[in-house]
Amino acid sequence: MAESDSGPTSPLDILGNIPARFLEAKHRLNQVVLWAAIVGILAGLVGTCFRIAVHHIRPQRQQLAAALADYPILNWLIPSLVAGGMVYASFWLVRRVAPDTAGSGIPQIEGALDNLLPFDGWRVLPVKFFGGMLSIGAGMIAGFEGPTIQIGGAIGKMVAAFVGASSEQARILIASGAGAGLTTAFNAPIAGILFVTEEVRPKFDSWILSYRSVMVASITAAIVLRLLVGQEGFMKITHFERVPLGTLWMFVILGVGLGIVGYYFNFFLFRSLDWFGRLRGLPYQLLGLLVGSAIGWLGWLYAPLVGSGDQSVIWTFNSEAPGAVLLLVFLGRFLLTMICYGSGEIGGIFAPMLALATLFSLGLAQVCDAWFPGQLPQPGVFAVAGMGGLVAATVRAPLTAVMLVMELTDNFLVALPILLTCICAAITAHFLGGEPVYSVLLKRILKKLERQPPSDRI
C-alpha cells in the first residue's frame, strides 16, 4: 500500500519549515510597511495641498473687503455673502454626495476600523478635500486636522483596494493614513503615531506590524510636508524655558479649570448637534448660507472671533489684551464653535480647542499674576500647557495632547507643566462624568443609522 501524502508529522519536519514560515512573515511585514510608506507619501502630499489651498483662500475675503472699502455697505455685505455661498456649496456636497464627511470624520474612521461603519475612500476624499477647503476657507471655526485625518484614512483604503490587501491589512493602512493625516495637519509626526494608538485604538491581529506601519506613514508624511512648506512648527510662538518647580501647583489649577471647560465643551457640542439635527424645510436647506454669511460678517467685524484657530492663537499671544477682552473673545468663539460644528460643517475641533484654551489660559495667567505677583515668570507657558489640557479633557487622550502641543509649538522644555496640566484636566473631566468626545460622536452616528435610512443623514 502506498503511503499517504500527508503533511509533516515529525518534530524535525516542523523545525525544517520554520525558516520558510519566517521568510513568509517577513515578506508580509515588509510588504505592508511599504504600502504604509506609500500611504504616508500620498496623505502628506494631498494634506499639504489642502493646507496650502485653505491658506490661499482665507485672505481673499479680507482683500475683497479692502477693495470695497469705499462702499460702506458692500464692503461687508459682499464678503459675507461670498462666505455664505462657499459654506452652502460645502454643505451641498456633503448632503448630496458623502454624508459621512460631515464634521471631523474621526468618528467615521474609528467606526470603519472597528468594522461598524462602511468607508468609501473614493467618495470621501474629493468631498472632504473640496468641501473642507470651502468651509474652512470661508472662515468657519474648524480645524485642518479633521479633513486631513479622514483624507488620510481614505487614501489608506484606496491603496489597500489597489494592491489587493486583506481586510486586516486594509484596516492597518486606514489607521496609518489617519496618523499621517494628523501629522500633516500639525507637522507633528509623534502626535500622529500616538493619536492612533491612544485615541483611535484599533484592534489588530498583529500589533507590531500595525504600529510599525503607522510610524512609517507618519514619518513619510512629515518628510513630504516639510519638503513642501518647511520645517518650522505649525505655530510660530515663543520658545519657553523650564518653569520653576515651585510654580507647578498653578498648572494643577489650570488643569482643573480646563477639565471643567472641556466637560461643558462636550456637553454643549452634543446639545448643538441635537438642535441642528431637528431642523427641517427651508432653514435646513439654507443652513449653510445663513451660518456662512454670519461667520463672514463676524470675520469682517472682528477677525479673532472666527477662523480655524491658529490665527486666533497668534493674536492672543501678541495682543496683550486685558482679561475682560480675552473673556469676551473666549465666550464668543465658544458659542460660534458650537454653532459651526453643530451645523454639520466639514472640519476638526482640535484647532478651535487650541484657540479656546489659549484665551482661557492667558486670562487665568493674568489672574494668577495679580494674586501671586512674580510667581509665574512666563505667563505664555500657561497658554502652551492649556492647549494640551483642553484637548486632553475633551478627547481623553493626554499623551497625544502633550506631544501635539510640544510639536506644533516647538516647545519641548516645558514638558512637565504640559503633562501635569493634561492629566489634571483629563481626570477632572472624568470625575464630572464626561466621556471622550469622539466615542460619543461615534455612538450617535450608529444610533442615527439605526433610526433613519442613510439618505437622511447630514
XYZ file of C-alpha atoms in Angstrom:
458
model
C 0.000 0.000 0.000
C 1.359 3.417 -0.936
C 1.980 5.910 1.811
C -0.450 8.819 2.050
C 0.949 12.187 1.003
C 0.295 13.895 4.316
C 1.946 16.943 5.878
C 4.975 16.840 8.185
C 4.480 14.862 11.336
C 7.885 14.689 12.980
C 9.448 17.500 15.039
C 12.331 17.665 12.562
C 9.916 18.261 9.681
C 8.184 21.037 11.619
C 11.507 22.664 12.514
C 12.545 22.427 8.877
C 9.581 24.566 7.850
C 10.309 27.369 10.338
C 12.745 29.274 8.055
C 10.198 29.279 5.215
C 7.443 30.497 7.520
C 9.750 33.152 8.935
C 10.603 34.408 5.456
C 6.917 34.470 4.520
C 6.047 36.505 7.639
C 8.977 38.834 6.953
C 7.762 39.310 3.377
C 4.261 40.208 4.613
C 5.762 42.654 7.115
C 7.917 44.371 4.508
C 5.009 44.465 2.074
C 2.541 46.175 4.431
C 5.164 48.617 5.707
C 5.984 49.536 2.102
C 2.297 50.132 1.407
C 2.115 52.269 4.563
C 5.021 54.368 3.287
C 3.100 54.962 0.053
C 0.011 55.915 2.075
C 2.102 58.357 4.106
C 3.581 59.970 0.998
C 0.167 60.382 -0.629
C -1.505 61.578 2.582
C 1.306 64.070 3.118
C 1.031 65.341 -0.441
C -2.773 65.667 -0.506
C -2.944 67.030 3.051
C -0.278 69.633 2.342
C -2.100 70.703 -0.828
C -5.246 71.036 1.285
C -3.469 73.275 3.796
C -1.921 75.415 1.064
C -5.279 75.807 -0.686
C -7.015 76.951 2.505
C -4.194 79.363 3.371
C -4.517 80.825 -0.126
C -8.308 81.210 0.054
C -8.637 82.711 3.549
C -7.001 86.103 2.809
C -9.124 86.620 -0.302
C -12.126 87.727 1.756
C -10.084 90.405 3.524
C -8.698 91.557 0.191
C -12.215 91.727 -1.236
C -13.385 93.811 1.719
C -10.377 96.116 1.307
C -11.147 96.549 -2.392
C -14.698 97.614 -1.454
C -13.590 99.940 1.336
C -15.118 102.976 -0.407
C -18.573 101.340 -0.335
C -19.735 101.279 3.314
C -22.366 98.551 2.893
C -20.868 96.462 0.128
C -17.509 96.172 1.909
C -19.066 93.799 4.454
C -22.115 92.519 2.588
C -20.306 91.075 -0.443
C -17.587 89.212 1.535
C -20.265 87.879 3.891
C -22.373 86.555 1.019
C -19.297 85.053 -0.630
C -18.510 83.206 2.615
C -22.138 82.090 2.835
C -22.046 80.795 -0.729
C -18.861 78.841 -0.043
C -20.322 77.174 3.043
C -23.590 76.478 1.210
C -21.633 74.727 -1.552
C -19.731 72.713 1.059
C -22.974 71.624 2.727
C -24.462 70.703 -0.649
C -21.504 68.430 -1.400
C -21.820 66.717 1.972
C -25.561 66.128 1.760
C -25.684 65.078 -1.880
C -22.506 63.060 -2.282
C -20.985 61.915 1.024
C -22.995 62.470 4.231
C -20.305 60.642 6.195
C -17.878 63.525 5.596
C -19.816 65.896 7.888
C -17.919 67.001 10.966
C -14.351 65.992 11.651
C -14.527 62.485 10.178
C -12.597 60.978 13.081
C -15.589 59.033 14.492
C -16.166 57.634 11.000
C -12.544 56.448 10.883
C -12.917 54.798 14.289
C -16.146 53.142 13.168
C -14.517 51.828 9.994
C -11.563 50.396 11.928
C -13.954 48.607 14.297
C -15.961 47.272 11.323
C -19.010 49.251 12.490
C -19.298 51.681 9.566
C -18.720 51.383 5.811
C -15.959 53.548 4.383
C -15.781 54.505 0.707
C -12.455 56.264 0.171
C -13.161 57.207 -3.442
C -16.276 59.125 -2.400
C -14.937 60.580 0.844
C -11.650 62.023 -0.421
C -12.888 64.569 -3.021
C -15.813 65.747 -0.870
C -13.645 66.129 2.224
C -10.961 67.958 0.248
C -13.113 70.430 -1.665
C -15.875 70.713 0.941
C -13.337 71.319 3.697
C -11.462 73.801 1.534
C -14.670 75.805 1.017
C -15.812 75.602 4.634
C -12.520 76.419 6.365
C -11.576 78.899 3.645
C -14.822 80.781 4.326
C -13.714 81.385 7.911
C -15.779 78.718 9.669
C -14.464 77.685 13.071
C -12.990 74.346 12.078
C -9.545 72.792 12.048
C -7.406 71.224 9.340
C -6.923 68.000 11.261
C -10.411 66.554 10.766
C -10.258 66.683 6.962
C -6.629 65.554 6.744
C -7.246 62.587 9.079
C -10.259 61.373 7.106
C -8.482 62.085 3.814
C -5.509 60.053 5.056
C -7.803 57.201 6.033
C -9.480 57.368 2.613
C -6.093 57.169 0.908
C -5.237 54.145 3.052
C -8.462 52.445 1.975
C -7.821 53.272 -1.699
C -4.242 51.963 -1.603
C -5.466 48.794 0.108
C -8.004 48.223 -2.667
C -5.415 48.928 -5.362
C -2.848 46.421 -4.038
C -5.436 43.788 -3.117
C -4.740 43.896 0.608
C -6.591 41.650 3.028
C -9.226 43.036 5.401
C -6.725 43.209 8.262
C -4.109 44.884 6.077
C -6.704 47.389 4.826
C -7.523 48.372 8.411
C -3.817 48.837 9.125
C -3.476 51.111 6.091
C -6.553 53.146 7.081
C -5.076 53.647 10.560
C -1.715 54.539 9.015
C -3.398 57.112 6.800
C -5.218 58.617 9.778
C -1.949 59.047 11.678
C -0.324 60.556 8.597
C -3.286 62.926 8.308
C -2.817 64.327 11.808
C 0.904 64.582 11.134
C 0.211 66.667 8.035
C -2.281 68.940 9.781
C 0.073 69.996 12.578
C 3.560 68.944 11.422
C 3.521 66.566 14.390
C 4.604 63.011 13.466
C 4.923 61.682 17.017
C 1.458 63.006 17.870
C 0.171 61.311 14.727
C 1.500 57.965 15.951
C 0.166 58.461 19.482
C -3.218 59.566 18.156
C -3.779 56.197 16.508
C -2.527 54.178 19.469
C -4.232 56.211 22.222
C -7.420 57.656 20.702
C -8.373 55.513 17.707
C -7.236 52.319 19.495
C -7.926 49.845 16.690
C -7.724 46.139 17.496
C -5.293 44.383 15.160
C -4.199 40.761 14.988
C -0.596 41.923 14.598
C 0.019 44.954 16.785
C 3.741 45.119 15.925
C 3.002 45.262 12.200
C 0.299 47.895 12.624
C 2.451 50.024 14.933
C 5.390 49.993 12.538
C 3.097 50.818 9.628
C 1.613 53.810 11.451
C 5.121 55.008 12.332
C 6.340 54.724 8.750
C 3.272 56.510 7.362
C 3.593 59.386 9.847
C 7.320 59.760 9.167
C 6.940 59.802 5.387
C 4.020 62.250 5.624
C 6.133 64.571 7.787
C 9.008 64.432 5.296
C 6.694 65.326 2.396
C 5.116 68.163 4.386
C 8.471 69.639 5.399
C 9.842 69.385 1.876
C 6.873 71.414 0.617
C 6.301 74.013 3.360
C 9.414 73.970 5.549
C 10.390 72.538 8.919
C 9.048 75.202 11.272
C 6.378 74.332 13.830
C 2.717 74.801 12.967
C 2.525 77.799 15.308
C 5.361 80.282 15.498
C 5.353 81.369 19.140
C 7.967 81.982 21.827
C 10.279 79.158 22.892
C 9.951 78.962 26.670
C 12.457 77.857 29.297
C 11.787 75.323 32.043
C 9.476 76.651 34.737
C 10.468 76.694 38.427
C 9.201 73.641 40.298
C 7.599 75.931 42.856
C 5.095 77.146 40.248
C 3.799 73.710 39.232
C 0.820 73.995 41.600
C -0.560 76.705 39.319
C -0.696 74.208 36.465
C -2.798 71.911 38.653
C -5.323 74.760 38.972
C -5.105 75.322 35.215
C -5.734 71.634 34.545
C -8.764 71.531 36.837
C -10.187 74.657 35.190
C -9.682 73.245 31.709
C -11.207 69.937 32.778
C -14.379 71.841 33.670
C -14.248 73.764 30.377
C -13.703 70.519 28.462
C -16.665 68.845 30.139
C -19.000 71.697 29.191
C -17.453 71.925 25.719
C -18.566 68.360 25.033
C -21.935 68.891 26.725
C -22.886 71.909 24.635
C -21.422 70.367 21.479
C -23.804 67.422 21.749
C -26.753 69.726 22.536
C -25.891 71.801 19.470
C -25.867 68.700 17.282
C -29.275 67.744 18.692
C -30.751 71.179 17.965
C -29.456 71.438 14.406
C -30.449 67.828 13.776
C -34.100 68.774 14.277
C -34.095 71.415 11.530
C -36.300 70.700 8.541
C -37.565 72.527 5.490
C -36.176 75.898 4.393
C -33.983 76.517 7.483
C -32.318 73.157 6.836
C -31.827 73.899 3.130
C -30.382 77.378 3.754
C -28.379 76.489 6.857
C -25.001 76.703 5.140
C -25.806 80.072 3.573
C -27.066 81.557 6.856
C -24.247 80.288 9.065
C -21.555 81.042 6.487
C -22.810 84.598 5.910
C -22.925 85.247 9.661
C -19.368 83.957 10.049
C -18.273 86.102 7.099
C -19.779 89.208 8.675
C -18.228 88.482 12.077
C -14.871 87.954 10.392
C -15.171 91.410 8.857
C -16.276 92.866 12.191
C -13.658 91.245 14.464
C -11.326 88.661 12.934
C -10.198 86.873 16.175
C -13.755 85.592 16.643
C -13.687 83.309 13.600
C -11.306 81.067 11.680
C -9.804 77.674 12.364
C -7.945 78.776 15.481
C -4.274 79.110 14.549
C -4.597 82.816 13.756
C -6.556 83.434 16.963
C -3.797 81.750 18.965
C -1.183 84.070 17.441
C -3.460 87.086 18.062
C -3.904 86.078 21.709
C -0.149 85.781 22.259
C 0.661 89.084 20.556
C -2.263 91.334 21.506
C -1.577 91.786 25.244
C -5.339 92.224 25.573
C -6.816 92.707 29.063
C -8.581 89.829 30.746
C -12.057 91.211 30.002
C -11.359 91.194 26.257
C -9.936 87.671 26.410
C -13.059 86.525 28.259
C -15.398 88.063 25.676
C -13.474 86.556 22.759
C -13.409 83.202 24.566
C -17.191 83.236 25.082
C -17.768 84.378 21.502
C -15.583 81.664 19.988
C -17.080 79.058 22.315
C -20.603 79.892 21.119
C -19.571 80.078 17.461
C -17.729 76.749 17.711
C -20.937 75.123 18.928
C -22.891 76.692 16.049
C -20.351 75.821 13.357
C -19.768 72.225 14.409
C -23.400 71.613 15.293
C -24.477 72.749 11.834
C -22.577 69.846 10.269
C -19.645 71.715 8.761
C -16.585 69.882 7.484
C -13.695 70.446 9.850
C -11.945 69.326 13.002
C -12.291 70.573 16.569
C -8.642 70.279 17.669
C -7.620 73.674 16.283
C -10.710 75.518 17.628
C -9.996 73.996 21.045
C -6.413 75.261 20.898
C -7.717 78.810 20.437
C -10.199 78.478 23.304
C -7.536 77.022 25.577
C -5.112 79.847 24.777
C -7.719 82.512 25.567
C -8.757 80.822 28.813
C -5.203 80.074 29.954
C -3.763 83.537 29.331
C -6.777 85.056 31.080
C -6.172 82.778 34.072
C -2.455 83.645 33.939
C -3.379 87.313 34.375
C -5.486 86.411 37.416
C -2.677 84.321 38.941
C -0.160 87.083 38.293
C -2.429 89.600 40.032
C -2.956 87.359 43.074
C 0.585 85.969 43.242
C 2.907 88.592 41.702
C 6.156 87.248 40.318
C 5.227 83.591 40.836
C 4.661 82.960 37.111
C 7.693 84.362 35.244
C 6.486 83.100 31.828
C 2.686 83.529 31.501
C 2.846 82.193 27.947
C 3.697 78.733 29.307
C 0.183 78.709 30.760
C -1.214 79.021 27.242
C 1.004 76.261 25.833
C 0.082 73.901 28.665
C -3.550 74.931 28.367
C -3.729 73.892 24.717
C -2.893 70.352 25.696
C -5.156 70.468 28.738
C -8.348 71.208 26.827
C -7.593 68.579 24.182
C -6.924 66.033 26.942
C -10.173 66.914 28.721
C -12.385 66.600 25.651
C -10.696 63.827 23.672
C -9.365 61.999 26.763
C -6.014 61.285 25.139
C -3.468 63.045 27.389
C -0.287 61.657 25.809
C -1.432 62.714 22.346
C -2.311 66.147 23.730
C 1.109 66.570 25.367
C 3.098 65.610 22.295
C 0.809 67.503 19.919
C 1.308 70.774 21.772
C 5.067 70.344 22.111
C 5.461 69.567 18.412
C 3.153 72.227 16.983
C 4.640 74.999 19.180
C 8.204 73.592 19.128
C 8.315 73.868 22.945
C 9.919 70.749 24.414
C 11.463 72.255 27.564
C 8.090 72.700 29.271
C 7.010 69.069 29.015
C 6.434 68.698 32.772
C 3.864 71.505 33.194
C 2.119 70.414 29.988
C 1.912 66.819 31.217
C 0.679 67.921 34.646
C -1.990 70.155 33.122
C -3.164 67.450 30.725
C -3.517 64.711 33.318
C -5.317 67.013 35.770
C -7.684 68.160 33.015
C -8.441 64.590 31.909
C -9.058 63.414 35.496
C -11.315 66.396 36.249
C -13.427 65.823 33.142
C -13.701 62.137 34.046
C -14.836 62.889 37.608
C -17.501 65.254 36.256
C -18.948 62.359 34.267
C -17.782 63.377 30.813
C -16.991 60.894 28.061
C -14.421 61.140 25.238
C -15.920 63.301 22.522
C -15.187 61.014 19.572
C -16.534 57.924 21.329
C -19.828 59.711 21.970
C -19.962 61.032 18.404
C -19.470 57.504 17.059
C -22.284 56.196 19.273
C -24.542 58.982 17.990
C -23.769 58.087 14.377
C -24.548 54.417 14.993
C -27.835 55.243 16.746
C -28.807 57.589 13.928
C -28.163 54.894 11.337
C -30.415 52.530 13.282
C -33.289 55.051 13.283
C -33.017 56.558 9.809
C -32.126 55.457 6.273
C -28.678 56.604 5.090
C -30.169 59.213 2.716
C -31.436 61.247 5.677
C -28.005 61.655 7.252
C -26.492 65.114 7.458
